[in-house]
CSV table of C-alpha atoms in Angstrom, one decimal:
chain,number,residue,atom,x,y,z
A,1,MET,CA,-109.7,23.3,115.6
A,2,SER,CA,-109.6,22.2,112.4
A,3,PHE,CA,-111.6,19.8,110.4
A,4,LEU,CA,-108.0,18.2,110.5
A,5,GLU,CA,-105.1,18.9,111.8
A,6,VAL,CA,-101.1,16.9,111.4
A,7,GLN,CA,-99.3,18.0,113.9
A,8,ASN,CA,-95.5,16.5,113.8
A,9,LEU,CA,-96.5,13.9,111.7
A,10,LYS,CA,-93.4,11.5,111.4
A,11,MET,CA,-92.6,8.2,109.2
A,12,TYR,CA,-89.7,6.5,109.5
A,13,PHE,CA,-88.8,3.3,107.8
A,14,PRO,CA,-86.4,1.3,109.3
A,15,ILE,CA,-83.2,0.3,106.9
A,16,ARG,CA,-82.2,-3.2,108.1
A,17,SER,CA,-78.9,-5.3,107.1
A,18,GLY,CA,-76.6,-8.4,107.9
A,19,ILE,CA,-77.9,-11.7,108.1
A,20,LEU,CA,-79.5,-10.7,111.5
A,21,LYS,CA,-81.6,-7.8,109.6
A,22,ARG,CA,-80.4,-5.6,112.7
A,23,THR,CA,-81.4,-1.3,112.1
A,24,THR,CA,-78.8,0.2,110.1
A,25,GLY,CA,-80.3,3.2,110.2
A,26,HIS,CA,-84.0,4.4,108.8
A,27,VAL,CA,-85.6,6.4,105.8
A,28,TYR,CA,-86.8,10.0,106.5
A,29,ALA,CA,-89.9,9.3,104.6
A,30,VAL,CA,-91.6,11.4,106.2
A,31,ASP,CA,-90.4,14.2,108.9
A,32,ASP,CA,-91.9,16.3,111.7
A,33,ILE,CA,-95.2,18.3,109.4
A,34,SER,CA,-97.8,20.0,109.7
A,35,PHE,CA,-100.8,21.0,108.0
A,36,SER,CA,-104.6,21.5,108.3
A,37,VAL,CA,-107.2,21.1,106.2
A,38,GLU,CA,-110.6,22.9,106.9
A,39,HIS,CA,-114.0,21.7,105.9
A,40,GLY,CA,-115.3,22.4,102.7
A,41,GLU,CA,-112.0,22.8,101.4
A,42,THR,CA,-109.7,20.8,98.8
A,43,MET,CA,-106.1,22.2,100.4
A,44,GLY,CA,-103.3,21.1,97.7
A,45,LEU,CA,-99.8,19.1,98.0
A,46,VAL,CA,-97.2,19.1,95.7
A,47,GLY,CA,-93.8,18.1,95.4
A,48,GLU,CA,-91.1,16.2,93.0
A,49,SER,CA,-91.7,12.1,93.5
A,50,GLY,CA,-89.9,10.7,96.3
A,51,CYS,CA,-90.6,13.8,98.7
A,52,GLY,CA,-93.6,11.4,100.6
A,53,LYS,CA,-96.8,12.8,100.1
A,54,SER,CA,-98.1,9.4,99.6
A,55,THR,CA,-96.9,7.9,102.1
A,56,THR,CA,-98.0,11.5,104.3
A,57,ALA,CA,-102.0,10.0,102.6
A,58,ARG,CA,-101.0,6.7,104.6
A,59,VAL,CA,-99.9,7.7,107.9
A,60,ILE,CA,-103.0,9.8,107.6
A,61,LEU,CA,-105.3,7.7,107.3
A,62,ARG,CA,-103.5,4.8,108.6
A,63,LEU,CA,-102.7,2.5,106.4
A,64,GLN,CA,-99.1,2.5,107.3
A,65,GLN,CA,-98.1,3.5,111.4
A,66,ALA,CA,-96.7,7.0,112.2
A,67,SER,CA,-93.6,6.4,114.0
A,68,GLY,CA,-95.2,10.1,115.7
A,69,GLY,CA,-96.7,12.7,116.0
A,70,THR,CA,-100.8,13.1,115.7
A,71,VAL,CA,-103.8,13.0,112.9
A,72,THR,CA,-106.6,14.8,114.3
A,73,TYR,CA,-109.9,14.5,112.2
A,74,ASP,CA,-113.3,16.8,113.8
A,75,GLY,CA,-111.5,16.3,117.0
A,76,GLU,CA,-110.4,12.7,117.4
A,77,ASP,CA,-107.6,11.0,117.8
A,78,VAL,CA,-107.0,9.3,114.5
A,79,MET,CA,-103.4,7.6,115.9
A,80,SER,CA,-104.5,6.8,119.8
A,81,ALA,CA,-108.0,5.3,117.9
A,82,SER,CA,-109.2,1.8,118.3
A,83,ARG,CA,-109.7,-1.0,116.2
A,84,ALA,CA,-113.6,-0.4,116.5
A,85,GLN,CA,-113.6,2.9,116.2
A,86,MET,CA,-111.1,2.9,113.2
A,87,GLN,CA,-114.2,1.4,111.4
A,88,ARG,CA,-116.0,3.9,112.4
A,89,LEU,CA,-113.7,6.7,111.2
A,90,ARG,CA,-112.9,4.5,108.1
A,91,ARG,CA,-116.6,5.7,106.6
A,92,ASP,CA,-115.9,9.0,107.0
A,93,MET,CA,-111.6,8.9,105.4
A,94,GLN,CA,-111.9,7.4,102.1
A,95,ILE,CA,-108.8,7.9,99.0
A,96,ILE,CA,-108.5,7.9,96.0
A,97,PHE,CA,-105.4,6.3,94.6
A,98,GLN,CA,-102.6,6.7,92.2
A,99,ASP,CA,-103.4,4.0,89.5
A,100,PRO,CA,-107.0,2.9,88.6
A,101,TYR,CA,-105.3,-0.2,86.8
A,102,ALA,CA,-103.7,-2.0,90.2
A,103,SER,CA,-106.5,0.1,92.2
A,104,LEU,CA,-109.5,-2.7,90.7
A,105,ASN,CA,-109.4,-6.1,91.5
A,106,PRO,CA,-109.6,-7.6,88.4
A,107,ARG,CA,-111.3,-10.8,89.1
A,108,MET,CA,-114.0,-8.7,90.5
A,109,ARG,CA,-117.3,-7.6,88.5
A,110,VAL,CA,-117.8,-3.4,88.8
A,111,ARG,CA,-120.9,-4.6,91.2
A,112,SER,CA,-118.6,-6.0,93.9
A,113,ILE,CA,-115.9,-3.5,93.9
A,114,ILE,CA,-118.0,-0.7,94.8
A,115,GLY,CA,-120.7,-2.5,97.0
A,116,GLU,CA,-118.0,-4.0,98.8
A,117,PRO,CA,-117.8,-0.6,101.7
A,118,LEU,CA,-120.9,-1.5,102.0
A,119,LYS,CA,-120.6,-5.0,102.9
A,120,ILE,CA,-118.1,-4.3,105.3
A,121,HIS,CA,-120.1,-1.7,106.9
A,122,HIS,CA,-123.1,-4.1,106.7
A,123,ILE,CA,-124.9,-1.1,105.6
A,124,GLY,CA,-128.3,-2.5,103.8
A,125,THR,CA,-129.4,-5.0,102.2
A,126,PRO,CA,-128.2,-7.3,98.7
A,127,ALA,CA,-131.4,-5.3,97.1
A,128,GLU,CA,-130.1,-2.0,98.5
A,129,ARG,CA,-126.7,-2.2,97.7
A,130,ARG,CA,-127.7,-3.2,94.4
A,131,GLU,CA,-129.2,0.0,94.1
A,132,ARG,CA,-126.5,2.1,95.8
A,133,VAL,CA,-124.9,1.0,93.2
A,134,VAL,CA,-126.1,2.1,90.1
A,135,GLN,CA,-127.0,5.2,91.9
A,136,LEU,CA,-123.4,6.1,92.3
A,137,LEU,CA,-122.0,5.0,88.9
A,138,GLU,CA,-124.8,7.3,86.9
A,139,THR,CA,-123.1,10.2,89.9
A,140,VAL,CA,-119.8,8.9,88.2
A,141,GLY,CA,-121.1,9.7,85.0
A,142,LEU,CA,-121.1,5.5,84.3
A,143,THR,CA,-124.3,4.0,83.6
A,144,ALA,CA,-126.0,0.8,85.5
A,145,GLU,CA,-125.0,-1.7,82.5
A,146,HIS,CA,-121.6,-0.8,83.6
A,147,ALA,CA,-122.1,-2.7,86.8
A,148,ASP,CA,-121.4,-6.5,85.6
A,149,ARG,CA,-118.7,-5.2,83.9
A,150,TYR,CA,-114.9,-6.5,84.7
A,151,PRO,CA,-112.1,-3.1,85.6
A,152,HIS,CA,-110.2,-4.5,81.8
A,153,GLU,CA,-113.4,-3.7,80.5
A,154,PHE,CA,-112.5,0.2,80.3
A,155,SER,CA,-110.3,3.0,79.8
A,156,GLY,CA,-108.3,4.2,82.4
A,157,GLY,CA,-111.0,8.2,82.9
A,158,GLN,CA,-113.3,5.0,83.5
A,159,ARG,CA,-111.3,2.8,85.9
A,160,GLN,CA,-110.6,6.2,87.8
A,161,ARG,CA,-114.4,7.0,87.7
A,162,ILE,CA,-115.0,4.0,89.1
A,163,GLY,CA,-112.3,4.1,91.9
A,164,VAL,CA,-114.3,7.8,92.8
A,165,ALA,CA,-117.2,5.9,93.2
A,166,ARG,CA,-116.3,3.1,95.8
A,167,ALA,CA,-115.2,5.8,97.7
A,168,LEU,CA,-118.9,7.9,97.9
A,169,ALA,CA,-120.2,4.4,98.7
A,170,LEU,CA,-119.7,5.3,102.4
A,171,ASN,CA,-121.2,9.0,102.0
A,172,PRO,CA,-117.6,10.0,103.5
A,173,ARG,CA,-116.9,13.6,104.7
A,174,LEU,CA,-112.8,13.9,103.6
A,175,ILE,CA,-111.7,12.0,100.3
A,176,ILE,CA,-108.1,12.1,100.1
A,177,CYS,CA,-107.2,12.6,96.3
A,178,ASP,CA,-103.4,10.6,96.2
A,179,GLU,CA,-102.6,11.3,93.1
A,180,PRO,CA,-106.1,10.6,90.6
A,181,VAL,CA,-105.7,11.8,87.5
A,182,SER,CA,-101.2,11.5,86.6
A,183,ALA,CA,-102.3,8.1,85.2
A,184,LEU,CA,-104.2,9.4,82.5
A,185,ASP,CA,-104.4,11.5,78.6
A,186,VAL,CA,-104.3,15.6,79.5
A,187,SER,CA,-108.0,15.4,77.9
A,188,ILE,CA,-109.0,12.2,80.4
A,189,ARG,CA,-107.7,15.0,83.5
A,190,ALA,CA,-109.4,17.7,82.8
A,191,GLN,CA,-112.7,15.2,83.2
A,192,VAL,CA,-112.0,13.7,86.6
A,193,ILE,CA,-111.1,16.8,87.9
A,194,ASN,CA,-114.2,18.4,87.0
A,195,LEU,CA,-116.4,15.2,88.6
A,196,LEU,CA,-114.3,16.0,91.5
A,197,ASP,CA,-114.9,20.0,91.4
A,198,ASP,CA,-119.4,19.3,91.0
A,199,LEU,CA,-118.6,16.6,93.5
A,200,GLN,CA,-117.2,18.7,96.3
A,201,ASP,CA,-119.8,20.9,95.2
A,202,GLU,CA,-123.2,18.6,95.5
A,203,LEU,CA,-122.1,16.8,98.2
A,204,LYS,CA,-119.8,19.3,100.6
A,205,LEU,CA,-116.6,17.0,100.7
A,206,THR,CA,-113.7,18.6,101.6
A,207,TYR,CA,-110.0,16.8,99.1
A,208,LEU,CA,-106.8,16.4,100.3
A,209,PHE,CA,-105.4,17.1,96.9
A,210,ILE,CA,-101.7,15.2,96.2
A,211,ALA,CA,-99.8,15.9,92.9
A,212,HIS,CA,-97.3,17.2,91.2
A,213,ASP,CA,-98.7,18.9,88.3
A,214,LEU,CA,-98.9,22.9,89.6
A,215,SER,CA,-101.3,23.0,86.8
A,216,VAL,CA,-103.4,21.1,88.1
A,217,VAL,CA,-103.5,21.9,91.7
A,218,LYS,CA,-103.7,25.3,91.2
A,219,HIS,CA,-107.2,24.7,89.8
A,220,ILE,CA,-108.7,22.4,91.9
A,221,SER,CA,-106.9,24.1,95.5
A,222,ASP,CA,-107.5,26.8,98.5
A,223,ARG,CA,-104.5,26.2,99.5
A,224,VAL,CA,-101.2,24.6,98.7
A,225,GLY,CA,-98.5,22.9,101.2
A,226,VAL,CA,-95.3,22.0,99.0
A,227,MET,CA,-93.5,19.3,100.2
A,228,TYR,CA,-89.1,18.9,100.0
A,229,LEU,CA,-87.6,15.2,101.1
A,230,GLY,CA,-90.0,14.3,103.3
A,231,LYS,CA,-90.9,18.5,105.5
A,232,VAL,CA,-93.2,20.4,104.0
A,233,VAL,CA,-91.3,23.7,102.6
A,234,GLU,CA,-94.4,26.3,102.1
A,235,ILE,CA,-98.0,26.6,102.6
A,236,ALA,CA,-100.2,29.7,101.1
A,237,GLY,CA,-104.1,30.7,99.4
A,238,SER,CA,-103.8,29.2,95.9
A,239,ASP,CA,-103.4,32.1,94.2
A,240,VAL,CA,-100.6,33.9,96.9
A,241,LEU,CA,-98.3,30.9,96.1
A,242,TYR,CA,-97.9,31.7,92.2
A,243,ASP,CA,-98.3,35.3,92.3
A,244,PHE,CA,-95.3,34.8,94.9
A,245,PRO,CA,-94.2,32.9,96.2
A,246,GLN,CA,-91.5,32.8,98.8
A,247,HIS,CA,-89.6,29.3,99.0
A,248,PRO,CA,-86.9,29.5,96.5
A,249,TYR,CA,-88.3,25.3,96.0
A,250,THR,CA,-91.9,27.0,95.3
A,251,GLU,CA,-90.0,29.7,93.0
A,252,ALA,CA,-88.0,26.2,90.6
A,253,LEU,CA,-91.1,24.6,91.0
A,254,LEU,CA,-93.7,27.4,88.8
A,255,SER,CA,-91.2,28.5,86.8
A,256,ALA,CA,-91.0,24.6,85.2
A,257,VAL,CA,-94.4,25.2,84.8
A,258,PRO,CA,-95.4,25.9,80.8
A,259,ILE,CA,-97.2,28.6,80.3
A,260,PRO,CA,-99.7,28.8,77.4
A,261,ASP,CA,-98.6,32.3,75.6
A,262,PRO,CA,-94.9,31.9,73.7
A,263,GLN,CA,-94.1,35.3,74.6
A,264,THR,CA,-94.8,35.4,78.2
A,265,GLU,CA,-92.8,32.3,77.5
A,266,ARG,CA,-89.7,33.2,76.0
A,267,THR,CA,-89.2,36.0,78.6
A,268,ARG,CA,-89.2,34.7,81.9
A,269,ARG,CA,-86.6,33.5,83.9
A,270,ARG,CA,-86.7,29.8,84.8
A,271,ILE,CA,-84.6,28.4,87.4
A,272,ILE,CA,-82.3,25.3,86.9
A,273,LEU,CA,-82.1,22.9,90.6
A,274,GLU,CA,-78.4,22.2,90.3
A,275,GLY,CA,-77.3,18.8,91.7
A,276,ASP,CA,-79.7,15.8,92.8
A,277,VAL,CA,-82.4,15.1,95.5
A,278,PRO,CA,-80.4,14.3,98.5
A,279,SER,CA,-81.1,10.7,100.1
A,280,PRO,CA,-84.2,10.3,102.4
A,281,ALA,CA,-81.9,8.1,104.5
A,282,ASN,CA,-79.1,10.5,105.1
A,283,PRO,CA,-80.9,14.0,104.2
A,284,PRO,CA,-78.4,17.0,104.8
A,285,SER,CA,-77.7,19.3,108.1
A,286,GLY,CA,-79.9,21.8,108.7
A,287,CYS,CA,-82.1,22.9,106.2
A,288,VAL,CA,-82.8,20.3,104.2
A,289,PHE,CA,-83.1,22.2,100.9
A,290,HIS,CA,-79.8,24.2,101.1
A,291,PRO,CA,-77.5,21.9,98.0
A,292,ARG,CA,-79.5,23.2,96.0
A,293,CYS,CA,-80.5,26.5,96.8
A,294,SER,CA,-79.0,29.8,95.3
A,295,ARG,CA,-79.5,31.2,98.8
A,296,MET,CA,-77.7,29.6,100.5
A,297,GLN,CA,-75.6,30.5,103.4
A,298,PRO,CA,-73.2,28.5,105.9
A,299,ASP,CA,-75.1,29.4,108.8
A,300,PRO,CA,-77.9,29.0,109.6
A,301,CYS,CA,-78.9,27.3,106.6
A,302,GLN,CA,-76.3,24.4,107.1
A,303,ARG,CA,-76.8,24.1,110.9
A,304,GLU,CA,-80.3,25.1,111.8
A,305,MET,CA,-83.5,23.9,109.7
A,306,PRO,CA,-86.2,27.2,109.5
A,307,ALA,CA,-89.5,26.7,111.1
A,308,LEU,CA,-93.0,26.5,108.8
A,309,GLU,CA,-93.7,30.5,109.8
A,310,GLY,CA,-95.8,33.5,108.8
A,311,THR,CA,-93.2,35.6,106.7
A,312,GLY,CA,-94.0,38.8,108.9
A,313,ASP,CA,-95.4,40.1,105.2
A,314,ALA,CA,-98.4,40.2,103.4
A,315,GLY,CA,-100.5,36.6,103.3
A,316,ALA,CA,-101.3,36.5,107.4
A,317,ASN,CA,-101.6,33.0,106.5
A,318,HIS,CA,-98.5,32.2,104.4
A,319,LEU,CA,-96.1,29.9,106.2
A,320,VAL,CA,-92.7,29.6,104.7
A,321,ALA,CA,-89.5,27.2,106.6
A,322,CYS,CA,-86.8,29.5,104.9
A,323,HIS,CA,-84.3,31.3,106.5
A,324,PHE,CA,-83.9,34.2,103.4
A,325,ALA,CA,-87.9,33.8,102.3
A,326,THR,CA,-88.7,36.2,99.5
A,327,ARG,CA,-91.0,39.6,101.3
A,328,TYR,CA,-93.9,40.6,99.3
A,329,PRO,CA,-93.4,43.3,96.2
A,330,GLN,CA,-94.4,46.6,98.2
A,331,ALA,CA,-97.2,48.3,97.5
A,332,PRO,CA,-96.6,51.8,96.0
A,333,ALA,CA,-98.2,53.9,99.2
A,334,ALA,CA,-96.3,51.9,101.9
A,335,ALA,CA,-93.2,52.2,99.9
A,336,ALA,CA,-93.8,55.8,99.9
A,337,ALA,CA,-94.8,55.9,103.3
A,338,GLY,CA,-91.1,53.7,104.3
A,339,THR,CA,-89.8,56.8,102.9
């Protein structure tokens, strides 16, 4: 069994209307997704805004109660854990939030922000907690003198470092990074990404890295999952996914990533998706991507949602949910043998 196993996870938000606030429908934010993360691995999760990435993160940590499915962490069922079991699990499972400005309490000093998890879990004496806070600040590239300042006295990159220090306070084994660099300047993003890389090597951490910037995800991730409208449509190793995308949505995403080579940028084919993303409150029948897909055939695309499975081509761990997935290019020797 994998270190983190997500099976058939669902998160439906009720739509209520009328004077009696009766449920008249649901927003299918996360709709029957499955994936796994191995120990010491960085699993990237990418997709457009509103596809369900952040909701997935919160449901895995049980910050929101799932509508269905299971989450297994190191052999333990997170969804059925009691309050006491969940408090113990939270020491191992932490999150770095997207917005470094909103995720830190403006009325608390940095010392209290980072030390709060230690206090909640009754770890150490007050003196030991103060020492631990200083150690964590130095680990993320800050100094002891920063401990008595308030969040508004820091830059965005420094605030995110404080958020990282808080996530590390309890010595977790799994950290969910919910778009940790999307609110930062480009120059600061590289610093935070390199910090996360170094911490993973030093502390043997496992990451679920959520982002919409595909160049960042490629740099840090071992494997990447692509989400669209609450569904996972493709999972593969980072290099394989970027070199041989098989789902048409993945191809469109990658075609929009800027390449620092003017000649390549001029000659490559840009895929423009037509239409808007459908509402998660009223998803299309069959394959959720079919209204915008150039490969769409009424049968089976409008009738049946394809399963996320291997295509039988090279790369046994390359999973794709598409009736007409792109095939790997044949090697010359294999092509000759086929003829």
